[in-house]
CSV table of C-alpha atoms and ligand atoms in Angstrom, one decimal:
chain,number,residue,atom,x,y,z
A,489,MET,CA,3.2,2.4,21.2
A,490,LYS,CA,2.0,4.1,18.4
A,491,ARG,CA,0.6,3.5,14.7
A,492,GLN,CA,3.4,4.4,11.9
A,493,LYS,CA,1.5,7.2,9.7
A,494,ILE,CA,2.8,5.6,6.3
A,495,VAL,CA,2.8,7.7,2.4
A,496,ALA,CA,3.2,5.5,-0.3
A,497,GLY,CA,3.6,6.6,-4.4
A,498,ASN,CA,3.3,4.3,-6.3
A,499,TRP,CA,4.5,4.4,-9.7
A,500,LYS,CA,3.2,2.2,-11.1
A,501,MET,CA,4.4,1.0,-15.2
A,502,TYR,CA,5.1,5.1,-15.8
A,503,LYS,CA,8.3,7.1,-15.9
A,504,LYS,CA,11.4,5.4,-17.7
A,505,LEU,CA,15.1,4.7,-15.8
A,506,ASP,CA,16.0,8.5,-16.6
A,507,GLU,CA,13.0,10.2,-15.8
A,508,SER,CA,12.8,7.9,-12.5
A,509,HIS,CA,15.6,8.6,-11.7
A,510,ALA,CA,15.0,12.8,-11.8
A,511,LEU,CA,11.7,12.3,-9.7
A,512,ILE,CA,12.9,10.5,-7.4
A,513,ALA,CA,15.5,13.4,-6.8
A,514,GLU,CA,12.8,15.8,-6.7
A,515,VAL,CA,11.0,14.3,-4.0
A,516,ARG,CA,14.1,13.7,-1.8
A,517,GLY,CA,14.7,17.4,-2.1
A,518,ILE,CA,11.6,18.7,-1.6
A,519,VAL,CA,11.0,15.9,1.3
A,520,ARG,CA,14.2,16.8,2.8
A,521,ASP,CA,13.3,20.5,3.1
A,522,GLU,CA,10.3,20.8,3.6
A,523,TYR,CA,9.0,17.2,5.6
A,524,ARG,CA,9.9,17.2,9.3
A,525,GLY,CA,7.0,14.6,10.6
A,526,GLU,CA,7.5,10.5,12.0
A,527,GLY,CA,5.4,9.6,8.4
A,528,LYS,CA,7.0,7.3,6.9
A,529,VAL,CA,7.3,8.4,3.1
A,530,VAL,CA,7.4,5.5,0.9
A,531,LEU,CA,8.7,5.7,-3.5
A,532,ILE,CA,7.8,2.2,-5.1
A,533,PRO,CA,9.1,3.2,-8.7
A,534,ASN,CA,8.9,-0.2,-12.1
A,535,PHE,CA,11.7,-3.1,-10.7
A,536,LEU,CA,14.6,-1.7,-13.5
A,537,ALA,CA,14.4,1.7,-11.3
A,538,LEU,CA,14.8,-0.1,-8.0
A,539,PRO,CA,18.3,-0.9,-7.0
A,540,SER,CA,19.4,2.7,-8.0
A,541,ALA,CA,16.6,4.1,-6.1
A,542,VAL,CA,17.4,2.0,-2.9
A,543,ARG,CA,21.3,4.1,-3.6
A,544,LEU,CA,19.8,7.2,-3.8
A,545,LEU,CA,17.6,7.0,-1.3
A,546,GLU,CA,20.2,5.6,1.0
A,547,GLY,CA,20.6,7.6,4.8
A,548,THR,CA,17.2,10.0,3.2
A,549,GLY,CA,14.8,8.3,5.5
A,550,LEU,CA,12.7,7.4,2.6
A,551,CYS,CA,12.1,4.0,1.9
A,552,VAL,CA,12.0,2.0,-1.3
A,553,GLY,CA,9.2,-0.7,-2.0
A,554,ALA,CA,8.6,-2.5,-5.0
A,555,GLN,CA,5.1,-3.1,-6.5
A,556,ASN,CA,5.3,-6.8,-6.8
A,557,ALA,CA,7.0,-9.9,-5.8
A,558,HIS,CA,7.0,-14.2,-7.3
A,559,SER,CA,6.6,-16.0,-3.6
A,560,GLU,CA,9.1,-18.7,-4.6
A,561,ASP,CA,13.0,-17.6,-4.4
A,562,GLN,CA,13.9,-18.7,-7.0
A,563,GLY,CA,12.8,-21.5,-10.1
A,564,ALA,CA,11.9,-21.4,-13.3
A,565,PHE,CA,9.3,-18.8,-13.4
A,566,THR,CA,10.2,-16.5,-17.0
A,567,GLY,CA,9.3,-13.1,-16.5
A,568,GLU,CA,9.7,-13.2,-12.9
A,569,ILE,CA,10.9,-11.5,-10.0
A,570,SER,CA,11.6,-12.6,-6.5
A,571,ALA,CA,10.6,-11.2,-3.2
A,572,SER,CA,14.2,-12.5,-1.9
A,573,MET,CA,15.8,-10.9,-5.7
A,574,LEU,CA,14.2,-8.2,-3.5
A,575,GLN,CA,15.7,-8.5,-0.8
A,576,ALA,CA,19.0,-8.9,-2.1
A,577,ILE,CA,19.4,-5.4,-3.2
A,578,GLY,CA,17.4,-3.8,0.1
A,579,VAL,CA,13.8,-3.6,-0.7
A,580,GLN,CA,11.9,-2.8,2.4
A,581,TYR,CA,8.1,-2.7,1.0
A,582,CYS,CA,6.1,-4.6,-1.6
A,583,LEU,CA,2.2,-4.2,-2.8
A,584,VAL,CA,0.3,-7.3,-2.6
A,585,GLY,CA,-2.4,-8.2,-4.8
A,586,HIS,CA,-2.9,-4.1,-6.3
A,587,SER,CA,-6.4,-4.1,-7.7
A,588,GLU,CA,-4.6,-4.1,-10.9
A,589,ARG,CA,-3.2,-7.2,-10.4
A,590,ARG,CA,-6.1,-8.8,-9.5
A,591,GLN,CA,-7.8,-7.3,-12.3
A,592,TYR,CA,-5.4,-8.1,-15.5
A,593,PHE,CA,-3.0,-11.1,-14.0
A,594,GLY,CA,-5.3,-13.2,-12.0
A,595,GLU,CA,-3.8,-12.8,-8.8
A,596,THR,CA,-6.0,-14.5,-6.1
A,597,ASN,CA,-6.8,-13.9,-2.7
A,598,GLU,CA,-4.7,-17.3,-2.3
A,599,ILE,CA,-1.8,-16.4,-4.8
A,600,CYS,CA,-1.9,-12.8,-2.7
A,601,ALA,CA,-1.5,-15.4,0.5
A,602,ASN,CA,1.6,-17.0,-0.8
A,603,LYS,CA,3.4,-13.4,-1.6
A,604,VAL,CA,2.6,-12.1,1.8
A,605,LYS,CA,4.2,-15.2,3.7
A,606,SER,CA,7.3,-15.0,1.6
A,607,LEU,CA,7.6,-11.2,1.9
A,608,ILE,CA,7.9,-11.7,5.6
A,609,ARG,CA,9.5,-14.6,5.8
A,610,LEU,CA,12.0,-11.7,4.5
A,611,GLY,CA,11.9,-9.1,6.5
A,612,ILE,CA,9.8,-7.2,3.9
A,613,LYS,CA,6.8,-5.2,4.6
A,614,PRO,CA,3.8,-6.2,2.7
A,615,ILE,CA,1.4,-3.5,1.5
A,616,PHE,CA,-1.8,-5.7,1.2
A,617,CYS,CA,-4.1,-3.9,-0.9
A,618,ILE,CA,-8.2,-4.5,-1.0
A,619,GLY,CA,-10.7,-3.1,-2.4
A,620,GLU,CA,-14.4,-2.9,-3.6
A,621,THR,CA,-15.7,-2.4,-6.8
A,622,LEU,CA,-19.2,-0.4,-7.6
A,623,ASP,CA,-20.9,-3.1,-8.1
A,624,GLN,CA,-20.0,-4.9,-5.5
A,625,ARG,CA,-20.7,-1.5,-3.2
A,626,GLN,CA,-23.7,-0.4,-5.4
A,627,ASN,CA,-25.3,-4.2,-4.1
A,628,LYS,CA,-23.9,-3.9,-0.6
A,629,ARG,CA,-21.7,-6.4,-1.4
A,630,HIS,CA,-18.8,-4.4,0.4
A,631,PHE,CA,-18.0,-5.4,3.7
A,632,ARG,CA,-18.5,-9.4,2.9
A,633,GLU,CA,-15.9,-8.9,-0.2
A,634,ILE,CA,-13.1,-7.1,2.0
A,635,GLU,CA,-13.5,-9.4,4.5
A,636,GLU,CA,-13.2,-12.1,2.3
A,637,GLN,CA,-10.1,-10.3,1.0
A,638,ILE,CA,-8.3,-10.2,4.6
A,639,VAL,CA,-9.4,-13.3,5.9
A,640,GLN,CA,-8.0,-15.2,2.7
A,641,GLY,CA,-5.3,-13.1,1.7
A,642,LEU,CA,-4.0,-12.0,5.6
A,643,PHE,CA,-5.6,-14.3,8.1
A,644,HIS,CA,-3.4,-17.8,7.3
A,645,LEU,CA,-0.3,-15.2,8.9
A,646,ASP,CA,0.5,-15.3,13.6
A,647,ARG,CA,0.8,-12.7,15.3
A,648,LYS,CA,4.1,-12.0,15.6
A,649,GLU,CA,4.2,-12.8,11.3
A,650,PHE,CA,0.9,-10.4,11.3
A,651,ALA,CA,2.2,-7.2,12.7
A,652,GLN,CA,4.5,-7.3,10.0
A,653,VAL,CA,1.1,-6.0,7.6
A,654,ILE,CA,0.4,-2.7,5.4
A,655,ILE,CA,-3.0,-2.9,4.9
A,656,ALA,CA,-3.9,-0.5,1.7
A,657,TYR,CA,-7.8,-0.5,1.1
A,658,GLU,CA,-8.3,0.6,-2.3
A,659,PRO,CA,-12.1,1.1,-3.9
A,660,ILE,CA,-11.8,0.0,-7.1
A,661,TRP,CA,-14.1,2.6,-8.2
A,662,ALA,CA,-11.5,4.8,-7.1
A,663,ILE,CA,-8.5,4.1,-9.1
A,664,GLY,CA,-7.6,6.3,-11.3
A,665,THR,CA,-11.0,7.9,-11.6
A,666,GLY,CA,-11.0,11.2,-9.6
A,667,LEU,CA,-13.9,10.3,-7.7
A,668,SER,CA,-11.9,9.9,-4.2
A,669,ALA,CA,-14.6,7.8,-1.3
A,670,SER,CA,-15.4,10.3,1.4
A,671,SER,CA,-13.6,10.6,4.2
A,672,ASP,CA,-16.3,8.5,6.6
A,673,GLN,CA,-16.7,6.6,3.8
A,674,ALA,CA,-13.5,5.2,3.9
A,675,GLN,CA,-13.2,5.6,8.0
A,676,GLU,CA,-16.6,3.4,7.8
A,677,ILE,CA,-14.4,0.3,6.1
A,678,HIS,CA,-11.4,1.2,7.8
A,679,ALA,CA,-12.9,0.9,11.6
A,680,TYR,CA,-14.5,-2.8,10.2
A,681,ILE,CA,-10.9,-3.8,9.6
A,682,ARG,CA,-9.0,-2.9,12.3
A,683,LYS,CA,-12.0,-5.4,13.8
A,684,LEU,CA,-11.7,-7.8,11.9
A,685,ILE,CA,-8.5,-7.8,12.7
A,686,ALA,CA,-9.0,-7.3,16.5
A,687,ASN,CA,-11.4,-10.2,16.5
A,688,GLN,CA,-8.7,-12.6,14.5
A,689,TYR,CA,-6.1,-11.8,16.6
A,690,THR,CA,-5.9,-9.2,19.8
A,691,GLU,CA,-6.9,-5.5,20.5
A,692,GLU,CA,-3.7,-4.3,20.5
A,693,ILE,CA,-2.1,-6.0,17.3
A,694,SER,CA,-5.0,-4.5,15.3
A,695,SER,CA,-4.4,-0.9,17.4
A,696,LEU,CA,-1.0,-1.0,15.8
A,697,ILE,CA,-2.1,-1.9,12.4
A,698,PRO,CA,-1.0,1.0,9.9
A,699,ILE,CA,-4.4,0.8,7.3
A,700,LEU,CA,-3.7,3.5,4.3
A,701,TYR,CA,-6.3,4.8,1.4
A,702,GLY,CA,-6.1,4.7,-1.3
A,703,GLY,CA,-7.9,5.9,-4.5
A,704,SER,CA,-8.2,9.2,-6.3
A,705,VAL,CA,-5.8,10.8,-3.5
A,706,LYS,CA,-5.1,14.6,-4.2
A,707,PRO,CA,-3.1,17.3,-2.1
A,708,GLU,CA,-7.2,19.0,-2.0
A,709,ASN,CA,-8.7,15.9,-0.1
A,710,ALA,CA,-5.4,14.4,2.2
A,711,THR,CA,-5.8,16.1,4.8
A,712,SER,CA,-10.0,15.4,5.9
A,713,LEU,CA,-9.0,11.3,4.4
A,714,PHE,CA,-5.9,11.5,7.2
A,715,LEU,CA,-7.7,13.1,10.0
A,716,GLN,CA,-9.9,10.3,10.2
A,717,PRO,CA,-8.8,7.8,13.3
A,718,ASP,CA,-8.3,4.8,11.9
A,719,ILE,CA,-6.6,6.0,8.5
A,720,ASP,CA,-2.8,6.2,8.9
A,721,GLY,CA,-2.2,7.6,5.6
A,722,GLY,CA,-2.3,6.6,2.1
A,723,LEU,CA,-1.1,5.0,-1.2
A,724,ILE,CA,-0.8,7.6,-4.2
A,725,GLY,CA,-1.2,6.9,-7.5
A,726,GLY,CA,-1.3,9.1,-10.3
A,727,ALA,CA,-0.4,12.1,-7.9
A,728,SER,CA,3.0,10.2,-6.9
A,729,LEU,CA,4.0,11.2,-10.5
A,730,ARG,CA,4.0,15.0,-9.6
A,731,ALA,CA,6.8,15.7,-6.7
A,732,ARG,CA,5.0,18.8,-5.8
A,733,ASP,CA,1.5,17.2,-5.0
A,734,PHE,CA,3.1,14.0,-3.7
A,735,ILE,CA,5.0,15.8,-1.2
A,736,ASP,CA,1.8,18.2,-0.4
A,737,ILE,CA,-0.5,15.1,0.3
A,738,VAL,CA,3.0,13.8,2.7
A,739,LYS,CA,2.6,16.6,4.2
A,740,ALA,CA,-1.1,16.6,5.1
A,741,MET,CA,0.3,13.2,7.7
A,742,ARG,CA,-0.1,14.8,11.1
B,1722,PGA,P1,-4.5,6.7,-7.8
B,1722,PGA,O1,-3.8,5.3,-7.4
B,1722,PGA,O2,-4.1,8.1,-6.6
B,1722,PGA,O3,-4.0,7.3,-9.0
B,1722,PGA,O4,-6.8,6.6,-7.3
B,1722,PGA,C1,-3.9,4.8,-6.5
B,1722,PGA,C2,-3.9,3.1,-6.4
B,1722,PGA,O5,-3.4,2.8,-7.9
B,1722,PGA,O6,-2.3,2.8,-5.6
């Protein structure tokens, strides 16, 4: 079996509803005209745009993801959206533990672990985000940090559950800064993550888990990143807001 390649566009808190619709339509059109590959394309707009994104992308092969989900199915959690609510409208992917959620909304590995469990139970694929700060890298603590996030956030899953996971390695110093990790730096961490998974589960499971790179991916650096043996695509922020750039990154998936 071959690993699934994936390019996902995280639109963050950008694009009002009509702007989201326009961008979805533009991306849909260009992907249809220009992309013949087998990689998955996932669009991750804000919550308001999710129902129409699901409708607009039905039957196109493009998928819809959410940026966050609460782990409880329902309850008195004002302002939250549950994984089961996402499932009910046909969302197929969901980011978990993006560094902005960890930094600004206090998400811990434990909170992320519960979200992952709930999403998998409902058949939604979690895109679990991990990454180190610049300070951690400079002090050579990045391997330890990555390991801790993976162990605490994912290793409570059994083999069958874990096989549903997608991991996105996003060094925090590379997100939105224009400063991408080099292909070698990214490959080194991706190979390390794969080794951790093989040790905890099996070689086979490890070889099948998609590990995406995120952090200032652009059309200019996507090809060299995606050519690395353990990089299976990307999680794209800024460049996913421009249809042309996003498609060019999608086309770098081979
Ligand atoms: P960026 O964001 O591509 O703008 O660096 C990536 C992300 O936050 O997922």
